Coordinates of C-alpha atoms and ligand atoms in Angstrom, one line a residue:
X30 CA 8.9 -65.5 15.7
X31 CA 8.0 -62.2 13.7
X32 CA 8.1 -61.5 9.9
X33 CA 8.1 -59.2 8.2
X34 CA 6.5 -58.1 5.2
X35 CA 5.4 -55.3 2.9
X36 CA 3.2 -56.7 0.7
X37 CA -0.1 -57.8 2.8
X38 CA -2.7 -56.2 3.8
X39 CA -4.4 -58.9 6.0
X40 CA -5.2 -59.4 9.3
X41 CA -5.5 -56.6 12.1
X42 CA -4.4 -53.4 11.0
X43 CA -2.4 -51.2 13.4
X44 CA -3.1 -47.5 13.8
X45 CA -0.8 -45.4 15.8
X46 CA -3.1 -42.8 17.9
X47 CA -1.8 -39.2 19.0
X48 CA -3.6 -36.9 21.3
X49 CA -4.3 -35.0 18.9
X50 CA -5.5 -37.2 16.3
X51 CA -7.9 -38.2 19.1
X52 CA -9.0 -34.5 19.9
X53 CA -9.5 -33.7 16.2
X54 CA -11.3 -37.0 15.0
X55 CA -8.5 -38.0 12.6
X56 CA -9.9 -39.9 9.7
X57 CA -7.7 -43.0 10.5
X58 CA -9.6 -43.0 13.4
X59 CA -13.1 -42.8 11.8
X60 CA -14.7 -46.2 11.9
X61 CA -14.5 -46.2 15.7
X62 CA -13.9 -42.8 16.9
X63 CA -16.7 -43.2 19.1
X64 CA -15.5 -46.4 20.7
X65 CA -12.2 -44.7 21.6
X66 CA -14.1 -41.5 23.1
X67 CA -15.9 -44.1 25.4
X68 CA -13.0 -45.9 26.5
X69 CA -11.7 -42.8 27.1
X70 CA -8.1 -44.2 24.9
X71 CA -4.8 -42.6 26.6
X72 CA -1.7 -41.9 24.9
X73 CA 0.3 -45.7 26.0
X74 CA -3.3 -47.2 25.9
X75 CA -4.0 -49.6 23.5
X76 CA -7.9 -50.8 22.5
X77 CA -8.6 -53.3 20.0
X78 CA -11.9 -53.1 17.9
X79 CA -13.1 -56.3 16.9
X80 CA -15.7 -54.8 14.6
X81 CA -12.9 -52.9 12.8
X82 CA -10.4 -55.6 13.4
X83 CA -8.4 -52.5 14.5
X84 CA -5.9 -52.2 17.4
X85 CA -5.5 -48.4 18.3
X86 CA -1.9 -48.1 19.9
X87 CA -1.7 -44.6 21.7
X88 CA 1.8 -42.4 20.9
X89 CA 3.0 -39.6 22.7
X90 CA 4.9 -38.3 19.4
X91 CA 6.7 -40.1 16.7
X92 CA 10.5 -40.0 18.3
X93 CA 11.8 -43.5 18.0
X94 CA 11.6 -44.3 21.6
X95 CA 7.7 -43.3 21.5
X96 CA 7.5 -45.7 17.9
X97 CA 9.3 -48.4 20.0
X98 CA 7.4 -48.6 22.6
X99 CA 4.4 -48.8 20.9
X100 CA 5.9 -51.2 18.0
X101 CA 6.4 -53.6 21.6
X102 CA 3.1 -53.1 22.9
X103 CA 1.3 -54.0 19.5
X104 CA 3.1 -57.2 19.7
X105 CA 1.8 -57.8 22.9
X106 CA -2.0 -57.1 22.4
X107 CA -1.4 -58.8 19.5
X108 CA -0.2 -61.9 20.6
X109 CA -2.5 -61.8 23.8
X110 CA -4.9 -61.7 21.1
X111 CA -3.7 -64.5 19.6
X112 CA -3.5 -62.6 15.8
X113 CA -1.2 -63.9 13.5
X114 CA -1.4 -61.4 11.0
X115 CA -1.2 -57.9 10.9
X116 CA -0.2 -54.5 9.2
X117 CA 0.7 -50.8 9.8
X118 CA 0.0 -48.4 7.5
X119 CA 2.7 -45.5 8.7
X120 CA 5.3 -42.2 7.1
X121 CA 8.2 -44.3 5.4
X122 CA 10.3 -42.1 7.8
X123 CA 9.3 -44.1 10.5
X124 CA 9.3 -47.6 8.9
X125 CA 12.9 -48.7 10.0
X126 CA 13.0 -48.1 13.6
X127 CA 9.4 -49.8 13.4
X128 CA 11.0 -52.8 12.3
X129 CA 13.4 -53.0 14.2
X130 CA 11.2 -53.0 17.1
X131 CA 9.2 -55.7 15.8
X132 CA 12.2 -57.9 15.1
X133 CA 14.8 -56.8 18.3
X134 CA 11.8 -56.8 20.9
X135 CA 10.5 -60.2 20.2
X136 CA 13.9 -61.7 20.9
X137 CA 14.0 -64.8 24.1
X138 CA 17.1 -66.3 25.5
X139 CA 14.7 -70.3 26.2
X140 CA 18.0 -72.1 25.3
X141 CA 18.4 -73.6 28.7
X142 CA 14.3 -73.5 29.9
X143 CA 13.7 -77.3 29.7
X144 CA 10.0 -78.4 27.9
X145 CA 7.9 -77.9 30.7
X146 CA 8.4 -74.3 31.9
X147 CA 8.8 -73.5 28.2
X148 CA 5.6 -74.3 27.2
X149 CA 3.8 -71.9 29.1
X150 CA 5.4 -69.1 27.3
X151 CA 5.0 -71.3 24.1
X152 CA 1.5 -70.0 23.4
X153 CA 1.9 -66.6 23.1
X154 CA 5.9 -66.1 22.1
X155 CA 6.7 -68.9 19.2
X156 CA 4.2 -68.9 16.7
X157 CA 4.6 -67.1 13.6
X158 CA 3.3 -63.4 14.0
X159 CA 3.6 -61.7 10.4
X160 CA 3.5 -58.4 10.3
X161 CA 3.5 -56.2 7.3
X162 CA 4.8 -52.1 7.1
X163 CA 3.2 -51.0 4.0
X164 CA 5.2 -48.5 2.8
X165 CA 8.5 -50.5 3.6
X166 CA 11.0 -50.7 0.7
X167 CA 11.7 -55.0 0.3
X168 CA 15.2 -54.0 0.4
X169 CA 14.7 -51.9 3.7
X170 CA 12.9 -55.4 5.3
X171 CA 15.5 -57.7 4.1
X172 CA 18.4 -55.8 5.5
X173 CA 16.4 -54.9 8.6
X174 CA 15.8 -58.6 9.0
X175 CA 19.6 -59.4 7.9
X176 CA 20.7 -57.4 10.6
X177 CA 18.4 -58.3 13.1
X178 CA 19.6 -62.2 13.3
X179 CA 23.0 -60.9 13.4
X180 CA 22.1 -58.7 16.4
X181 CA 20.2 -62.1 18.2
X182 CA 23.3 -64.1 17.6
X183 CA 25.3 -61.8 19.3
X184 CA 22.6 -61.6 22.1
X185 CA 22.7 -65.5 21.9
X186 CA 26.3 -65.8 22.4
X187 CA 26.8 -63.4 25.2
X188 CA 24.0 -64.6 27.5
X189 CA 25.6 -68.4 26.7
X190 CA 26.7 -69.3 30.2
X191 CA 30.9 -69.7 30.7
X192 CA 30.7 -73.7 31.0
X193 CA 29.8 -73.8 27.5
X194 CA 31.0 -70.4 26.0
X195 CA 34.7 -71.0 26.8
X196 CA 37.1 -69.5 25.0
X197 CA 37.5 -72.6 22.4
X198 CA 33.3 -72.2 22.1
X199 CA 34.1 -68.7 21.1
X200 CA 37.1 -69.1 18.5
X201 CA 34.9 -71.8 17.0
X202 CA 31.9 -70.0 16.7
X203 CA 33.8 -67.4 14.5
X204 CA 35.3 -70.4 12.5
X205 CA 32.1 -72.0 11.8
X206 CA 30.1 -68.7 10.8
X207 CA 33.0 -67.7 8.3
X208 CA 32.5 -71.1 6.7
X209 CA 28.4 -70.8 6.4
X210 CA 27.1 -71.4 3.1
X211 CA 26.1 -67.4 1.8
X212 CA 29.5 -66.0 3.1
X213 CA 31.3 -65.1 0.4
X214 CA 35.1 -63.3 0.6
X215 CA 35.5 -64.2 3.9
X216 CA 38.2 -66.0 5.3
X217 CA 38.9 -66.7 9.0
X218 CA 42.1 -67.4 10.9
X219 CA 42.1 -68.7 14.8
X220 CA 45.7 -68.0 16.4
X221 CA 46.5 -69.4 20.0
X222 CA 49.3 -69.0 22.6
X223 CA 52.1 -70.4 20.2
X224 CA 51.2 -67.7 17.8
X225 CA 51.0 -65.1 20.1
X226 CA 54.0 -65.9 21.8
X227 CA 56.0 -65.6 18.7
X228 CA 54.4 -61.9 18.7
X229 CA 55.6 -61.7 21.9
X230 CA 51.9 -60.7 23.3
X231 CA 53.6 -60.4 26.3
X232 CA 50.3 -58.8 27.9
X233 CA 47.3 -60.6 26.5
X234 CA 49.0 -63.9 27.5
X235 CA 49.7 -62.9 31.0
X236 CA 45.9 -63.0 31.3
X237 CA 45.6 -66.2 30.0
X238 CA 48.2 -67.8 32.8
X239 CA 45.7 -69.3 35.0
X240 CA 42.9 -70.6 32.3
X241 CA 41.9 -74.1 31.9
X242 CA 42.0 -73.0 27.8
X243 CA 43.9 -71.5 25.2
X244 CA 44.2 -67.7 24.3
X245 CA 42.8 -66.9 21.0
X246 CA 43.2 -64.2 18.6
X247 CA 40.2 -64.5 15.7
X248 CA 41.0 -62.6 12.9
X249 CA 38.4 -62.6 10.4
X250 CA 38.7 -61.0 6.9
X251 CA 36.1 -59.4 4.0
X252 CA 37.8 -58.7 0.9
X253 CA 35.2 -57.7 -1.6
X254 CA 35.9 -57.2 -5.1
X255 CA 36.4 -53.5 -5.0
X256 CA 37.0 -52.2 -1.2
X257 CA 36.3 -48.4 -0.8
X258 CA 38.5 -48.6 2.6
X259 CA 40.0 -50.2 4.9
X260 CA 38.6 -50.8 8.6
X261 CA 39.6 -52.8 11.2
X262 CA 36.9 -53.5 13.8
X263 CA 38.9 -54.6 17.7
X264 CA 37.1 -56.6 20.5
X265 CA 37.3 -57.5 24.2
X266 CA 36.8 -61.5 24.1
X267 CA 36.6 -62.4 27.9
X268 CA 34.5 -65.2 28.3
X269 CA 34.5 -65.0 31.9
X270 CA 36.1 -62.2 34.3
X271 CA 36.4 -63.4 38.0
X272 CA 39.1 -60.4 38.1
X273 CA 42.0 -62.5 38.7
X274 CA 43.8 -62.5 41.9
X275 CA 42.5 -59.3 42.5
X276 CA 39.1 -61.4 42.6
X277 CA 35.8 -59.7 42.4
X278 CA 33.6 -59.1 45.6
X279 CA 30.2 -62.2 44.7
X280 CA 28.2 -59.2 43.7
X281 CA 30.1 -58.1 41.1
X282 CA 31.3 -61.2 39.5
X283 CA 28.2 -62.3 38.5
X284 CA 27.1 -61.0 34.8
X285 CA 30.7 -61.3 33.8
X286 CA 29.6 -64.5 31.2
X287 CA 29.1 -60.8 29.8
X288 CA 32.7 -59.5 29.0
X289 CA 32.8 -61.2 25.7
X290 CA 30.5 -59.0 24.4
X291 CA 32.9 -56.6 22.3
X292 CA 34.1 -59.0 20.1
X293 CA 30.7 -60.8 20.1
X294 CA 29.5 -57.5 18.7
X295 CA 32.2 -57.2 16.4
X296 CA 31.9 -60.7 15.0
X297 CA 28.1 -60.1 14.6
X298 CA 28.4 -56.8 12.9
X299 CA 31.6 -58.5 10.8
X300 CA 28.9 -60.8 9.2
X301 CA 26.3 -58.1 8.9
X302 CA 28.5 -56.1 6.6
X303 CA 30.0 -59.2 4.8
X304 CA 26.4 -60.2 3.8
X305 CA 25.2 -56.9 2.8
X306 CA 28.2 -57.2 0.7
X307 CA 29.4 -53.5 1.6
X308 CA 32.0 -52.4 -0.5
X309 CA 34.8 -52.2 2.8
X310 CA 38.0 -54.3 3.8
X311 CA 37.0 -55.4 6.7
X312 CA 38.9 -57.0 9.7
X313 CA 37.5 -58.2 12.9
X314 CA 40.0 -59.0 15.7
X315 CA 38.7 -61.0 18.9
X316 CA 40.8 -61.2 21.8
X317 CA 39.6 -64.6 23.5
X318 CA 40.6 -65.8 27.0
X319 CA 39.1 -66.1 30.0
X320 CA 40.5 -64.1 33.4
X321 CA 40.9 -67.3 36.2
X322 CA 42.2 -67.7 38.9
X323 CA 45.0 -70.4 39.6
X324 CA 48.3 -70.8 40.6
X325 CA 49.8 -70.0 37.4
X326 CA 47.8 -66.7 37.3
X327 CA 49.1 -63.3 36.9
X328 CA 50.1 -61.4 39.5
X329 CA 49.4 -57.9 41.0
X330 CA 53.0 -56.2 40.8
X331 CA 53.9 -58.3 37.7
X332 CA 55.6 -56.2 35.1
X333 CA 54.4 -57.6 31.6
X334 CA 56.2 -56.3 28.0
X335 CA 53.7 -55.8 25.7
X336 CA 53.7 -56.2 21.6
X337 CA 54.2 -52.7 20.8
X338 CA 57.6 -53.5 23.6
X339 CA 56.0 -50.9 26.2
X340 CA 56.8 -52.3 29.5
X341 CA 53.0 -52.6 31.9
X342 CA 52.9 -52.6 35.6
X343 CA 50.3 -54.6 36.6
X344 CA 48.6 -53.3 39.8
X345 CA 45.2 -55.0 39.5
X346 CA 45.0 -58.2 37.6
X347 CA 40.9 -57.2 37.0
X348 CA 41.9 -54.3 34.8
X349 CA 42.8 -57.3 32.7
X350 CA 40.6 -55.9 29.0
X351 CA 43.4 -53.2 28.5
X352 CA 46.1 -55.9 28.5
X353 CA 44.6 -57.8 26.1
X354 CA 43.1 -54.9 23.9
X355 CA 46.7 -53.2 23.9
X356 CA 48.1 -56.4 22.3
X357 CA 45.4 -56.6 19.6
X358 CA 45.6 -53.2 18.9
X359 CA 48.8 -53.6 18.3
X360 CA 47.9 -56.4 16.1
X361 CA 45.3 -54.1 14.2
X362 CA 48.0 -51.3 13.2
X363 CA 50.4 -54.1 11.2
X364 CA 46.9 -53.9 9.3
X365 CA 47.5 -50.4 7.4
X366 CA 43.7 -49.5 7.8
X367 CA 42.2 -46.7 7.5
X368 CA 40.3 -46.9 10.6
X369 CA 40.1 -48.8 14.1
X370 CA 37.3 -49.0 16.6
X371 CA 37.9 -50.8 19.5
X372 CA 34.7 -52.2 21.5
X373 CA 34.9 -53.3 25.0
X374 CA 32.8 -54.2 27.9
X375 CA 36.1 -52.3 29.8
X376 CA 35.0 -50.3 33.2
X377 CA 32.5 -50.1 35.7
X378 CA 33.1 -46.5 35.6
X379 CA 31.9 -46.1 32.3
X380 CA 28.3 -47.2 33.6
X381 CA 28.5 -45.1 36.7
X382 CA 29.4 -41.8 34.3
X383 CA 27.0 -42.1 31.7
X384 CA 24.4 -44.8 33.1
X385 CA 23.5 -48.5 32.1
X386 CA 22.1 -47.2 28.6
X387 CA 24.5 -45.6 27.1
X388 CA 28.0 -46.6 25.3
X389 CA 31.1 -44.4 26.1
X390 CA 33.5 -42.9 23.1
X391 CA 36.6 -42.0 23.3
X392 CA 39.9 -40.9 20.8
X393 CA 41.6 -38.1 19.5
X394 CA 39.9 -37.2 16.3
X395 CA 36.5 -35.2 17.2
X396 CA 35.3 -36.4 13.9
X397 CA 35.7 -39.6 14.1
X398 CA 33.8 -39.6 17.1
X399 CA 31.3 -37.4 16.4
X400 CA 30.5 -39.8 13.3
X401 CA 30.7 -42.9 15.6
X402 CA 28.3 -41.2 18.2
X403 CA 25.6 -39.7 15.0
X404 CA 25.5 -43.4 13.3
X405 CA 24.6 -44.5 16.6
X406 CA 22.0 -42.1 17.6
X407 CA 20.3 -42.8 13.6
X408 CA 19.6 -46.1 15.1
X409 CA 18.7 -44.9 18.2
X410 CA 21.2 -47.3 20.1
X411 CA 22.9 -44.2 22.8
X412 CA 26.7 -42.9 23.0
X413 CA 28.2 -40.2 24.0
X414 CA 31.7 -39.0 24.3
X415 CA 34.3 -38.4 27.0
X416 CA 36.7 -36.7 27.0
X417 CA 40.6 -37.6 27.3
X418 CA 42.8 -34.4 29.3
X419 CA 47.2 -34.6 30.2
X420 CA 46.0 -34.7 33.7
X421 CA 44.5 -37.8 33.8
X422 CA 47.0 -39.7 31.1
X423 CA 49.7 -38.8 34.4
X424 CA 47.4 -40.7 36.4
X425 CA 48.7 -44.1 34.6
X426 CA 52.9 -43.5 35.7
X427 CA 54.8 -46.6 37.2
X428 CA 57.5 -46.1 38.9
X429 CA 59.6 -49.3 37.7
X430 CA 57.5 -49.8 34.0
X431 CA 56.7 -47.7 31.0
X432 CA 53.0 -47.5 32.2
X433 CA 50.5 -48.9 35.2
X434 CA 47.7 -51.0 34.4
X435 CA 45.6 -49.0 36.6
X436 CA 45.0 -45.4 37.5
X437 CA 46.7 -43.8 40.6
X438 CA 42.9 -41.7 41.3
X439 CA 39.8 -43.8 41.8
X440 CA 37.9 -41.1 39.6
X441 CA 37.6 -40.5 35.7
X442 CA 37.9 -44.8 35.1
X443 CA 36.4 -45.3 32.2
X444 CA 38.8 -42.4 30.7
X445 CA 42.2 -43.8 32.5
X446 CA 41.1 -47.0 30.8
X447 CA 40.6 -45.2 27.2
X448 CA 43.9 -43.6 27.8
X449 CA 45.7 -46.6 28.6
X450 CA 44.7 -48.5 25.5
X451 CA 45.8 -45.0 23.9
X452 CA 49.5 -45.7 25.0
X453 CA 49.6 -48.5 22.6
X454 CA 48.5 -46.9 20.0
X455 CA 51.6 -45.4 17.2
X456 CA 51.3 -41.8 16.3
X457 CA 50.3 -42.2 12.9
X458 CA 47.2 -44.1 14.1
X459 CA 45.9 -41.8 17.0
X460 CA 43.7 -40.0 14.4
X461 CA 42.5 -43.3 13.2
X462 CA 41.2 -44.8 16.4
X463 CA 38.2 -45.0 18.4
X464 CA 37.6 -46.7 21.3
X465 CA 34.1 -47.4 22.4
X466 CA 32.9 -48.7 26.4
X467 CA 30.2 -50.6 25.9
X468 CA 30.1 -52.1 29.5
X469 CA 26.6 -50.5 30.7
X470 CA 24.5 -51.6 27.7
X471 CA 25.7 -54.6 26.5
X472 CA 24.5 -56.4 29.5
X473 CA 21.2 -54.8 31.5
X474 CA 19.2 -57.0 33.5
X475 CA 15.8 -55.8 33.1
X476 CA 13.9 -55.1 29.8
X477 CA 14.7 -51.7 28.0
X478 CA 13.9 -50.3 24.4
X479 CA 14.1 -53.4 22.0
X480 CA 16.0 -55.1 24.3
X481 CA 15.3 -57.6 26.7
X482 CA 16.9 -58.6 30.3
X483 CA 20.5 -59.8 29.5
X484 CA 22.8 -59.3 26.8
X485 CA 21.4 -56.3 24.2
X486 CA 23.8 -56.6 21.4
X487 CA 24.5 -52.9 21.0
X488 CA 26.4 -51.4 18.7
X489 CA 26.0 -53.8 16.0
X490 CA 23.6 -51.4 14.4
X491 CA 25.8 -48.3 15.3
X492 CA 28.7 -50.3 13.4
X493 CA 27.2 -51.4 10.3
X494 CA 25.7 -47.8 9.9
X495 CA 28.7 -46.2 10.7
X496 CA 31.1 -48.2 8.0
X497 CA 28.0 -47.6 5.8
X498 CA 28.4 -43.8 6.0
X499 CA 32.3 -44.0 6.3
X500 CA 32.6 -45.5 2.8
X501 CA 30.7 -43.1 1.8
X502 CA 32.9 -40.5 2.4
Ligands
LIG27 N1 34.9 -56.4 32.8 C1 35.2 -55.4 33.8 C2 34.4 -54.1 33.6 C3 32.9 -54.2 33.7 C4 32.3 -53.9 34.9 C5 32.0 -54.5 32.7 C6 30.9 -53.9 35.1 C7 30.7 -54.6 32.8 C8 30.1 -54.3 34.0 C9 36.6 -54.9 33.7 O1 37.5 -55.9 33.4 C10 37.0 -54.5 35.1 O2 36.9 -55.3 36.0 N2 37.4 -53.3 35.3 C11 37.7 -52.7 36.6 C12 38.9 -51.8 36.4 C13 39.5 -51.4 37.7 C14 40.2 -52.6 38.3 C15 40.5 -50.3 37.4 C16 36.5 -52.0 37.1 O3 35.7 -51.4 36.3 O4 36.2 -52.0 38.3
LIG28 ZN1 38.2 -57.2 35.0
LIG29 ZN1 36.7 -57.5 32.2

C-alpha cells in the first residue's frame, strides 16, 4: 500500500538527478556529489546514500513517461530498502503525474494467490509505504487518491476471472457501489431480457441466446444539484467472448475475461465523477452478457432488427460488441444528452493499427475528438484518432438486411467497426458521439507505464478529465 501525503518531511528524501544536474554539481546534489561521481550515477540509475538518507533517482528529462519511470523505480529501491517513509521535494508541475505513479504502479491483482506463494511477495509489496510530494495541493492528493481506487477497481474487476465475473457478478457490482455509503445523487437501475425485449433489443439479445445468464443493461444516474450538462457515458459489458459459433482459434480466446472492460471503465469513471461531485448529469450505460456458445446461440446468416428498427446481417457472431453497443446507443439517445462516448474493447484491428498502448477515436465532430484525444494525453494515458471515409462505410452492405455485421474487406477493422456503431446513431446525434477502441490497452500482458500485466483501467483518467474540461465549456 502507498499514501500519500504532503505534509511530512520524514524519512528518505527523493531527488530526481539529470545529466546535467550531475555535470554542473547541482546544489540538490551537494551533500554527496562526490559519492555519485564515484559510482559513476547514470541517468535510470538509482544510488541510495545512507549517510544522507538520500536516494538519487537518475531522469532523462521531466516528460511524464521519464517522471514515471522513475516515480516506479523509487518505489522499488525503496521498498527493497525496506523504507517506509519518504518525500520528494519536486516543480508542482510535475506533482500529479508523480502521484499517479506512486499510486497506479503499486497496484497487484493477489486475489486468487493462496497464503503461501503470497507471502513471499508480502515483504516488500503490503506494508504501508508513505510517501509525501511537498509541494502537492491536499486537494490535488485527495482527488489523485480518489481516482486512483477507482482506477484499481476497475483493474480488479476486469482481471476477475469469467466463473466469478459473470454477467449477474457484473450488474451487481454496479448495484452495490451505487448504494455505498459516500454516494450521494446516484441512483442505479439493473434491466434484463424482459426489459429489453419490450425495447425490442432485437440485437443485444441475440448475443445473449446461448448464455447460462441474463442480459443486463446497468443504467446508472448522477443528478447533482445544479448539472452544467448532460453526458451519457456507453460501455461494452462482455464478460467473456469465446466469439460465438464463429468460435475463436485457443490463442485468441484467452484474455477475453477482458471484454468487459468498457463498461468496467465507464462504471469506474461514473463513481470518480459522482464523488468528486462534478457539477454534470451523468449516465453510465453497461451492456452485460456474455458471447457462448450453445444450441440456442446466434447464428452466422441470422438477420437481427435492432432498437433503432435497422435490420443487421449477422455474418460473424464474434463481431458480437457492435450488436450490443448499437442497442445501447440507441438506449443513450432517448437520453437527450449533450454528449455520448462509447468505450469498447471492440477489434483486434484497432491494436494491430495503432499498437497495444494506445486507445483508438473515432466520430464525426473533429472537436469532440480532438478534446477526447488532449484530456487523454494531459494524463498521459495515449489515443489517437482514425479516421471514418464513404469507402469504407460501403464496406458494411447486406444484400438481404439494412446493414452487415461485418466488413466485406479484411482491412481498416477497427474503422468498419466505428462505422457500424455509427449506423445506429440518429442524425441529430452524429455530432454528439464519440466512440473510443480501447481493445489494445485495456488488457496488456506485460508491465507498461503505471500499469501492470493485465487489465490497465485506461481511460478512466481520460474520462473524468475530459467531462472536467467539457463542463467547463
Ligand atoms: N472482443 C473482440 C475484440 C478484441 C480483440 C478485443 C483482441 C481485445 C483484444 C471482438 O468482439 C472481436 O472478436 N472482434 C473481431 C471482429 C471481426 C470478427 C470482424 C476481431 O477483432 O477479430
Ligand atoms: Zn468478439
Ligand atoms: Zn468482443
Amino acid at each position: 500500500m502507498i499514501e500519500l501525503t504532503n505534509i511530512k518531511n520524514e524519512g528518505v528524501q527523493i531527488v530526481l538527478v539529470t545529466k546535467a544536474d550531475l555535470d554542473s554539481g547541482a546544489k540538490s546534489l551537494s551533500k554527496d556529489l562526490e559519492l555519485l561521481k564515484e559510482f559513476n550515477f547514470k541517468a535510470k540509475g538509482s544510488f541510495f546514500s545512507q549517510q544522507s538518507k538520500t536516494l538519487y533517482i537518475g531522469i532523462k528529462d521531466f516528460s511524464p513517461n521519464s517522471l514515471e519511470e522513475a516515480a516506479l523505480s523509487a518505489v522499488n529501491t525503496l521498498r527493497e530498502l525496506g523504507v517506509k517513509s519518504a518525500f520528494i521535494d519536486v516543480d508542482d508541475a510535475y506533482s500529479q503525474i508523480l502521484a499517479y505513479a506512486f499510486l497506479l504502479g503499486s497496484y497487484k491483482f493477489d486475489r486468487f494467490k493462496s497464503k503461501d506463494s503470497k507471502s513471499k511477495d508480502k515483504e516488500e509489496g503490503d506494508e504501508t509505504l508513505s510517501i509525501s510530494i511537498k509541494n502537492a495541493s491536499p486537494s490535488l492528493l485527495d482527488e489523485v487518491s480518489l481516482i486512483s481506487k477507482e482506477v484499481c477497481f476497475v483493474r480488479d474487476l476486469v482481471n476477475t476471472p469469467p466463473n466469478i465475473a459473470n454477467s449477474t457478478y457484473l450488474a451487481y457490482v454496479a448495484r452495490d457501489r451505487s448504494l455505498e455509503r459516500g454516494v450521494k445523487n446516484v441512483t442505479c437501475n439493473l434491466y434484463d431480457n424482459d426489459f429489453l425485449e419490450s425495447k425490442n433489443m432485437g440485437a443485444f439479445l441475440a448475443v445473449n441466446q446461448a448464455s447460462n445468464f441474463p442480459a443486463y443493461l446497468a443504467h446508472l444516474i448522477y443528478k447533482p444539484t445544479r448539472p452544467k450538462k448532460k453526458v451519457v457515458l456507453v460501455g461494452k459489458g462482455l464478460v467473456y467472448d469465446t466469439g460465438g459459433l464463429s468460435l475463436k482459434p485457443a490463442d485468441y480466446m484467452t484474455t477475453m475475461k477482458a471484454d468487459k472492460a468498457g463498461a468496467c471503465t465507464v462504471l469506474g469513471a461514473f463513481f470518480a465523477i459522482a464523488k468528486l461531485g462534478l457539477d454534470v448529469e451523468l449516465h453510465a450505460i453497461m451492456g452485460i452478457t456474455d458471447n457462448a456458445i450453445g444450441k440456442n446461440a446466434y447464428r452466422p446468416d441470422d438477420v437481427l432488427v435492432s432498437k433503432e428498427g435497422k435490420t443487421i446481417e449477422v455474418k460473424n457472431t464474434d463481431a458480437e460488441g457492435r450488436l450490443v453497443l448499437a442497442d445501447c446507443l440507441s438506449y443513450a439517445q432517448d437520453l437527450e444528452a449533450d454528449v455520448i462516448l462509447d468505450f469498447a474493447t471492440l477489434t483486434g484491428a484497432c491494436v494491430v493499427a495503432l499498437g497495444e498502448y494506445t486507445s483508438g477515436v473515432m466520430g464525426f465532430n473533429e472537436d469532440l475528438k480532438a478534446s477526447f484525444v488532449k484530456a487523454s494525453l494531459e494524463m498521459n494515458e495515449l489515443a489517437h484518432t482514425l479516421p471514418f471515409n464513404p469507402h469504407l462505410k460501403k464496406l458494411l452492405e447486406s444484400k438481404i438486411a439494412d446493414v452487415s455485421n461485418i466488413s466485406s474487406s479484411r482491412y481498416g477493422g477497427a474503422i468498419t467497426a466505428g462505422l457500424f456503431l455509427s449506423e445506429f446513431i440518429r442524425d441529430e446525434y452524429k455530432d454528439k458521439w464519440v466512440h473510443v477502441d480501447i481493445a489494445g490497452p485495456a488488457y496488456v500482458e506485460k508491465t507498461w507505464s503505471v500499469n501492470p500485466s493485465g487489465a490497465s483501467g485506461t481511460a478512466l483518467r481520460s474520462i473524468v478529465n475530459f467531462v472536467k474540461h467539457y463542463i467547463k465549456g
